Amino acid sequence: MIQTLRLQLLPCTLKHFEALLHGNEALAQTLGVDVPEQWTEYPEMVLVAYDKLRNDPSLLGWFFYLAIHKTDKRLIGTGGFKGRPTPEGVVEIGYEVSLEYREQGYATEMAGTLVRFAFNHSYVNKVIAHTLEEYNAAVIVLQKNGFHFAGAVNGTDAGELWRWEITREQFEAANTAHQST
């Protein structure tokens, strides 16, 4: 589990996925927290993630996390990595926060924590993310966490996507500058 100031990021195990397949109430009992009806906008992603983890259990930790609000004891979204770092040391993050918890800094907190987690592993050299090709809240979250625009890429079903990245050097420089102020 990864702790932030206001969140617990819990690695989603096969047990959690299997509880979720039985419904939000089963997941709530397994987690011991409230699981609201609309905690994710992408329920289909959960099934894809479950299959992926079932086929490769070694992904745990470099994959899907459940974002639990500490004070409210409530599941408020997901975040994590799209898989282990590549041989070149690149890892991709993703995150979502349920509607009622947006615009309160939770996505920024989650993304920043995932970046720190990644760079705590010496073999990670770069963290990337993709967004829709528009200036939106996801872009602002990435920019607040030091990501820089790295160009447009041809996405799959979504069409064109924007690629964002932060290198280890950029991350360390930003943290050094932040600590000296």
CSV table of C-alpha atoms in Angstrom, one decimal, residues 3-160:
chain,number,residue,atom,x,y,z
A,3,GLN,CA,0.1,6.2,1.7
A,4,THR,CA,-0.4,9.9,0.8
A,5,LEU,CA,-1.6,12.7,3.0
A,6,ARG,CA,-5.3,12.0,2.3
A,7,LEU,CA,-5.3,8.7,0.3
A,8,GLN,CA,-4.3,5.1,0.6
A,9,LEU,CA,-3.4,3.6,-2.8
A,10,LEU,CA,-4.0,-0.1,-2.4
A,11,PRO,CA,-2.6,-2.6,-5.0
A,12,CYS,CA,-5.7,-4.3,-6.5
A,13,THR,CA,-5.1,-8.0,-6.0
A,14,LEU,CA,-6.9,-10.8,-7.7
A,15,LYS,CA,-9.0,-11.1,-4.5
A,16,HIS,CA,-10.1,-7.5,-4.9
A,17,PHE,CA,-10.9,-7.9,-8.6
A,18,GLU,CA,-12.9,-11.1,-7.8
A,19,ALA,CA,-14.9,-9.3,-5.1
A,20,LEU,CA,-15.7,-6.5,-7.6
A,21,LEU,CA,-17.0,-9.1,-10.1
A,22,HIS,CA,-19.6,-9.9,-7.5
A,23,GLY,CA,-20.5,-6.2,-7.2
A,24,ASN,CA,-19.7,-3.1,-5.3
A,25,GLU,CA,-21.1,-4.4,-2.0
A,26,ALA,CA,-18.8,-7.5,-2.1
A,27,LEU,CA,-15.8,-5.2,-2.8
A,28,ALA,CA,-16.9,-2.9,0.1
A,29,GLN,CA,-17.0,-5.9,2.4
A,30,THR,CA,-13.5,-7.0,1.2
A,31,LEU,CA,-12.0,-3.6,1.6
A,32,GLY,CA,-13.9,-2.5,4.7
A,33,VAL,CA,-14.8,0.8,3.1
A,34,ASP,CA,-17.7,2.4,1.3
A,35,VAL,CA,-17.8,1.7,-2.4
A,36,PRO,CA,-20.2,4.1,-4.1
A,37,GLU,CA,-22.1,3.1,-7.3
A,38,GLN,CA,-20.2,5.5,-9.6
A,39,TRP,CA,-16.7,5.1,-8.2
A,40,THR,CA,-15.2,4.6,-11.7
A,41,GLU,CA,-16.1,6.0,-15.1
A,42,TYR,CA,-14.4,3.0,-16.8
A,43,PRO,CA,-15.9,-0.2,-15.4
A,44,GLU,CA,-14.8,-2.1,-18.6
A,45,MET,CA,-11.2,-1.2,-17.7
A,46,VAL,CA,-11.6,-3.2,-14.5
A,47,LEU,CA,-12.3,-6.4,-16.4
A,48,VAL,CA,-9.4,-5.8,-18.7
A,49,ALA,CA,-7.1,-5.2,-15.7
A,50,TYR,CA,-8.4,-8.3,-14.0
A,51,ASP,CA,-7.5,-10.5,-17.0
A,52,LYS,CA,-4.1,-8.9,-17.3
A,53,LEU,CA,-3.2,-9.5,-13.7
A,54,ARG,CA,-4.6,-13.0,-13.7
A,55,ASN,CA,-2.4,-13.8,-16.7
A,56,ASP,CA,0.7,-12.1,-15.1
A,57,PRO,CA,0.5,-11.9,-11.3
A,58,SER,CA,4.0,-10.4,-11.2
A,59,LEU,CA,2.4,-7.1,-12.4
A,60,LEU,CA,1.1,-6.5,-8.8
A,61,GLY,CA,2.7,-3.2,-7.6
A,62,TRP,CA,3.3,-2.0,-11.1
A,63,PHE,CA,-0.3,-2.0,-12.1
A,64,PHE,CA,-3.7,-1.2,-10.8
A,65,TYR,CA,-4.3,0.6,-7.4
A,66,LEU,CA,-7.6,1.4,-5.7
A,67,ALA,CA,-7.7,5.0,-4.3
A,68,ILE,CA,-9.3,5.1,-0.9
A,69,HIS,CA,-10.0,8.3,0.9
A,70,LYS,CA,-8.6,8.0,4.4
A,71,THR,CA,-11.0,10.2,6.3
A,72,ASP,CA,-14.2,9.2,4.4
A,73,LYS,CA,-13.2,5.5,4.2
A,74,ARG,CA,-14.4,5.5,0.7
A,75,LEU,CA,-13.2,4.2,-2.7
A,76,ILE,CA,-12.8,7.4,-4.8
A,77,GLY,CA,-11.0,6.2,-8.0
A,78,THR,CA,-8.1,4.3,-9.4
A,79,GLY,CA,-4.5,4.9,-10.4
A,80,GLY,CA,-1.4,3.1,-11.2
A,81,PHE,CA,0.9,1.9,-13.9
A,82,LYS,CA,0.1,0.3,-17.3
A,83,GLY,CA,2.7,-2.3,-16.5
A,84,ARG,CA,6.3,-2.8,-15.3
A,85,PRO,CA,9.0,-0.4,-16.6
A,86,THR,CA,10.4,-1.2,-20.0
A,87,PRO,CA,14.0,-2.3,-20.4
A,88,GLU,CA,14.8,1.4,-21.1
A,89,GLY,CA,13.3,2.4,-17.7
A,90,VAL,CA,10.0,3.9,-18.9
A,91,VAL,CA,6.8,3.4,-17.1
A,92,GLU,CA,3.3,4.9,-17.8
A,93,ILE,CA,0.9,6.2,-15.2
A,94,GLY,CA,-2.9,6.6,-15.3
A,95,TYR,CA,-5.4,7.8,-12.8
A,96,GLU,CA,-9.0,8.7,-12.3
A,97,VAL,CA,-11.0,10.3,-9.5
A,98,SER,CA,-14.8,9.9,-9.0
A,99,LEU,CA,-16.9,13.0,-9.9
A,100,GLU,CA,-17.7,14.2,-6.4
A,101,TYR,CA,-14.0,14.2,-5.4
A,102,ARG,CA,-12.7,16.1,-8.4
A,103,GLU,CA,-11.2,19.6,-8.3
A,104,GLN,CA,-9.9,19.0,-4.8
A,105,GLY,CA,-6.3,18.0,-5.6
A,106,TYR,CA,-6.8,14.2,-5.3
A,107,ALA,CA,-5.7,13.4,-8.8
A,108,THR,CA,-2.6,15.7,-8.4
A,109,GLU,CA,-1.8,14.0,-5.1
A,110,MET,CA,-2.2,10.5,-6.6
A,111,ALA,CA,-0.2,11.3,-9.8
A,112,GLY,CA,2.6,12.8,-7.7
A,113,THR,CA,2.8,9.8,-5.5
A,114,LEU,CA,2.9,7.4,-8.4
A,115,VAL,CA,5.8,9.4,-9.9
A,116,ARG,CA,7.7,9.4,-6.6
A,117,PHE,CA,7.0,5.6,-6.3
A,118,ALA,CA,8.4,5.0,-9.8
A,119,PHE,CA,11.6,7.1,-9.3
A,120,ASN,CA,12.2,5.4,-5.9
A,121,HIS,CA,13.3,2.5,-8.2
A,122,SER,CA,16.7,3.2,-9.6
A,123,TYR,CA,15.9,1.5,-12.9
A,124,VAL,CA,13.1,3.9,-13.8
A,125,ASN,CA,14.4,6.8,-15.9
A,126,LYS,CA,11.2,8.3,-17.2
A,127,VAL,CA,7.5,8.4,-16.4
A,128,ILE,CA,5.0,9.0,-19.2
A,129,ALA,CA,1.3,9.6,-19.4
A,130,HIS,CA,-1.2,10.1,-22.2
A,131,THR,CA,-4.2,12.4,-22.4
A,132,LEU,CA,-6.9,13.3,-24.9
A,133,GLU,CA,-5.7,15.9,-27.3
A,134,GLU,CA,-7.2,18.8,-25.4
A,135,TYR,CA,-6.2,21.1,-22.5
A,136,ASN,CA,-8.2,19.5,-19.7
A,137,ALA,CA,-8.0,18.6,-16.0
A,138,ALA,CA,-5.8,15.6,-16.7
A,139,VAL,CA,-3.2,17.9,-18.4
A,140,ILE,CA,-3.2,20.3,-15.5
A,141,VAL,CA,-2.6,17.4,-13.1
A,142,LEU,CA,0.4,16.3,-15.1
A,143,GLN,CA,1.8,19.8,-15.5
A,144,LYS,CA,1.5,20.4,-11.7
A,145,ASN,CA,3.6,17.2,-11.3
A,146,GLY,CA,6.4,18.4,-13.6
A,147,PHE,CA,5.4,16.6,-16.8
A,148,HIS,CA,6.2,18.2,-20.1
A,149,PHE,CA,4.4,17.9,-23.4
A,150,ALA,CA,6.3,15.3,-25.5
A,151,GLY,CA,4.2,15.4,-28.7
A,152,ALA,CA,1.1,13.9,-30.2
A,153,VAL,CA,0.8,10.2,-30.8
A,154,ASN,CA,-1.7,8.1,-32.7
A,155,GLY,CA,-3.8,6.4,-30.1
A,156,THR,CA,-5.9,3.3,-30.7
A,157,ASP,CA,-9.6,3.8,-30.3
A,158,ALA,CA,-9.3,7.4,-28.9
A,159,GLY,CA,-7.6,8.8,-32.0
A,160,GLU,CA,-4.8,11.3,-31.4
